[in-house]
Short mmCIF file of C-alpha atoms in Angstrom, two decimals:
data_model
loop_
_atom_site.label_atom_id
_atom_site.label_comp_id
_atom_site.label_asym_id
_atom_site.label_seq_id
_atom_site.Cartn_x
_atom_site.Cartn_y
_atom_site.Cartn_z
CA UNK Y 1 -3.61 22.26 62.90
CA UNK Y 2 -7.27 21.82 62.06
CA UNK Y 3 -6.72 23.71 58.79
CA UNK Y 4 -3.81 21.45 57.88
CA UNK Y 5 -5.88 18.31 58.50
CA UNK Y 6 -8.66 19.65 56.30
CA UNK Y 7 -6.19 20.46 53.51
CA UNK Y 8 -4.59 17.02 53.71
CA UNK Y 9 -8.02 15.36 53.57
CA UNK Y 10 -8.85 17.43 50.50
CA UNK Y 11 -5.56 16.44 48.86
CA UNK Y 12 -6.25 12.76 49.56
CA UNK Y 13 -9.65 13.11 47.92
CA UNK Y 14 -8.09 14.69 44.86
CA UNK Y 15 -5.50 11.92 44.68
CA UNK Y 16 -8.27 9.33 44.75
CA UNK Y 17 -9.77 11.05 41.69
CA UNK Y 18 -6.45 11.34 39.88
CA UNK Y 19 -5.30 7.72 40.29
CA UNK Y 20 -7.86 6.23 37.84
CA UNK Y 21 -7.08 8.96 35.31
CA UNK Y 22 -3.38 8.17 35.49
CA UNK Y 23 -4.08 4.46 35.06
CA UNK Y 24 -6.11 5.14 31.91
CA UNK Y 25 -3.43 7.46 30.53
CA UNK Y 26 -0.78 4.84 31.19
CA UNK Y 27 -2.80 2.24 29.25
CA UNK Y 28 -3.16 4.60 26.29
CA UNK Y 29 0.51 5.56 26.28
CA UNK Y 30 1.49 1.94 25.66
CA UNK Y 31 -0.32 2.02 22.31
CA UNK Y 32 1.17 5.27 21.01
CA UNK Y 33 4.16 5.43 18.69
CA UNK Y 34 7.50 6.39 20.13
CA UNK Y 35 10.03 8.73 18.58
CA UNK Y 36 12.04 5.71 17.42
CA UNK Y 37 8.95 4.17 15.79
CA UNK Y 38 8.24 7.39 13.90
CA UNK Y 39 11.86 7.68 12.80
CA UNK Y 40 11.89 4.11 11.49
CA UNK Y 41 8.60 4.62 9.65
CA UNK Y 42 9.89 7.85 8.11
CA UNK Y 43 13.00 6.03 6.90
CA UNK Y 44 10.92 3.27 5.31
CA UNK Y 45 8.64 5.82 3.65
CA UNK Y 46 11.54 7.80 2.21
CA UNK Y 47 13.10 4.58 0.94
CA UNK Y 48 9.89 3.58 -0.84
CA UNK Y 49 9.42 7.06 -2.31
CA UNK Y 50 12.95 6.95 -3.72
CA UNK Y 51 11.95 3.88 -5.76
CA UNK Y 52 9.02 5.70 -7.42
CA UNK Y 53 9.52 7.41 -10.79
CA UNK Y 54 10.03 11.16 -10.69
CA UNK Y 55 8.00 13.91 -12.32
CA UNK Y 56 10.49 14.32 -15.14
CA UNK Y 57 10.18 10.67 -16.09
CA UNK Y 58 6.38 10.80 -16.03
CA UNK Y 59 6.27 13.96 -18.20
CA UNK Y 60 8.66 12.31 -20.69
CA UNK Y 61 6.48 9.21 -20.94
CA UNK Y 62 3.39 11.39 -21.40
CA UNK Y 63 5.09 13.41 -24.15
CA UNK Y 64 6.15 10.24 -25.97
CA UNK Y 65 2.62 8.83 -25.79
CA UNK Y 66 1.06 12.06 -27.05
CA UNK Y 67 3.63 12.17 -29.85
CA UNK Y 68 2.85 8.58 -30.83
CA UNK Y 69 -0.89 9.30 -30.87
CA UNK Y 70 -0.41 12.43 -32.97
CA UNK Y 71 1.85 10.54 -35.39
CA UNK Y 72 -0.69 7.75 -35.79
CA UNK Y 73 -3.51 10.26 -36.34
CA UNK Y 74 -1.40 12.12 -38.90
CA UNK Y 75 -0.58 8.85 -40.67
CA UNK Y 76 -4.26 7.88 -40.67
CA UNK Y 77 -5.29 11.22 -42.13
CA UNK Y 78 -2.66 10.90 -44.86
CA UNK Y 79 -4.00 7.49 -45.98
CA UNK Y 80 -7.40 8.82 -47.03
#
């Protein structure tokens, strides 16, 4: 019985150490994002990315600009 009392006392001491840790963890958990928060944010991000121009569009615009510059340079060279 003496051994059991000693073990229970030791467990109570450990619980006294664990309680403040659990309280701090509980406070931090309130500030973390939930699965629903992450899912909603992912949906918003995908929606905004869908509105952005694609790579094909950007390459087409770049090709048109380079073509216009080359045409103006060629026209300028021909004037001299």
